[in-house]
Amino acid sequence: MPKILAFGASNSRRSINQQFAAYVAQRFVGYDLTLIDLNDFEMPLYGIDKERENGIPAEAHTFKSLIADHDLIIISFAEHNGSYTVAFKNLMDWTSRLVSSLWADKPMFLLSTSPGRRGGMGVLEVAQKRVPHMGGFVIAQFSLPAFNLHFSPEAGIIDAELSEAFEKQLALVVDYMNKGKIER
């Protein structure tokens, strides 16, 4: 059975991006889902001196193993000042010290959302550019603006136009995964 690794790239305990990543991952029927919380990967801020003194934290090794063990990665990015959250960037920084191809050539579905009208588009643009340089293969991407207005935990994306746009992106990923004939 194909395996999905999904998470919100935020350490907020009430992360809307975690909620969104979980919703999207659950749309993949017949997949084994692993939903992680970045709070379980808290490490000191990366620095070469810390790495030399203490080595690479166990959490980075665990994250690397999770990536290797899954067939599709779904990330919903929270935006802090137009880029990644510190929690996500720190996890990437530590884990990338273990492997040069952080995302291990895995197919990825990149998402973002925020309470604002741009829906985290700034960070999604950053991720779309950076992920391929770190070994990720972006299949599709989607940004959901005004999360509190356009999303319901019970119904999902409730704006018809946004829902249609999302379904098109979801279909690209499902089609890719089905054609890839990934089996475990």
PDB file of C-alpha atoms in Angstrom, residues 17 20 76-77 79 109-114 116-125 128 140-147 150 157 161-163 165-166 169:
ATOM      1  CA  ASN A  17      -1.796  24.342   8.021  1.00  0.00           C
ATOM      2  CA  PHE A  20      -5.280  21.548   6.017  1.00  0.00           C
ATOM      3  CA  SER A  76       1.049  22.738   3.983  1.00  0.00           C
ATOM      4  CA  PHE A  77       3.248  25.768   4.579  1.00  0.00           C
ATOM      5  CA  GLU A  79       4.025  31.799   6.112  1.00  0.00           C
ATOM      6  CA  PHE A 109       1.965  18.059  -3.102  1.00  0.00           C
ATOM      7  CA  LEU A 110       2.711  21.553  -1.787  1.00  0.00           C
ATOM      8  CA  LEU A 111       0.011  23.551  -0.046  1.00  0.00           C
ATOM      9  CA  SER A 112      -0.361  26.743   1.912  1.00  0.00           C
ATOM     10  CA  THR A 113      -3.109  28.540   3.741  1.00  0.00           C
ATOM     11  CA  SER A 114      -3.495  31.537   5.996  1.00  0.00           C
ATOM     12  CA  GLY A 116      -5.309  36.373   4.866  1.00  0.00           C
ATOM     13  CA  ARG A 117      -6.409  36.871   1.294  1.00  0.00           C
ATOM     14  CA  ARG A 118      -3.124  35.624  -0.251  1.00  0.00           C
ATOM     15  CA  GLY A 119      -3.298  32.277   1.550  1.00  0.00           C
ATOM     16  CA  GLY A 120       0.431  31.985   2.132  1.00  0.00           C
ATOM     17  CA  MET A 121       1.305  32.454  -1.544  1.00  0.00           C
ATOM     18  CA  GLY A 122       4.688  34.002  -0.652  1.00  0.00           C
ATOM     19  CA  VAL A 123       5.943  30.898   1.138  1.00  0.00           C
ATOM     20  CA  LEU A 124       4.432  28.613  -1.492  1.00  0.00           C
ATOM     21  CA  GLU A 125       6.399  30.463  -4.177  1.00  0.00           C
ATOM     22  CA  GLN A 128       8.143  25.769  -5.339  1.00  0.00           C
ATOM     23  CA  ALA A 140       0.987  20.038  -7.773  1.00  0.00           C
ATOM     24  CA  GLN A 141       0.452  23.012  -5.499  1.00  0.00           C
ATOM     25  CA  PHE A 142      -2.507  24.854  -4.068  1.00  0.00           C
ATOM     26  CA  SER A 143      -2.994  27.886  -1.860  1.00  0.00           C
ATOM     27  CA  LEU A 144      -6.188  28.389   0.147  1.00  0.00           C
ATOM     28  CA  PRO A 145      -6.816  32.051   1.032  1.00  0.00           C
ATOM     29  CA  ALA A 146      -8.890  33.200   4.000  1.00  0.00           C
ATOM     30  CA  PHE A 147      -8.865  29.783   5.682  1.00  0.00           C
ATOM     31  CA  HIS A 150     -13.247  29.108   2.981  1.00  0.00           C
ATOM     32  CA  ILE A 157     -13.151  23.733   1.069  1.00  0.00           C
ATOM     33  CA  GLU A 161     -14.381  28.122  -7.206  1.00  0.00           C
ATOM     34  CA  LEU A 162     -11.561  27.328  -4.794  1.00  0.00           C
ATOM     35  CA  SER A 163     -12.850  23.778  -4.357  1.00  0.00           C
ATOM     36  CA  ALA A 165      -9.234  24.596  -8.361  1.00  0.00           C
ATOM     37  CA  PHE A 166      -8.142  22.334  -5.496  1.00  0.00           C
ATOM     38  CA  GLN A 169      -4.554  19.861  -8.333  1.00  0.00           C
TER      39      GLN A 169
END
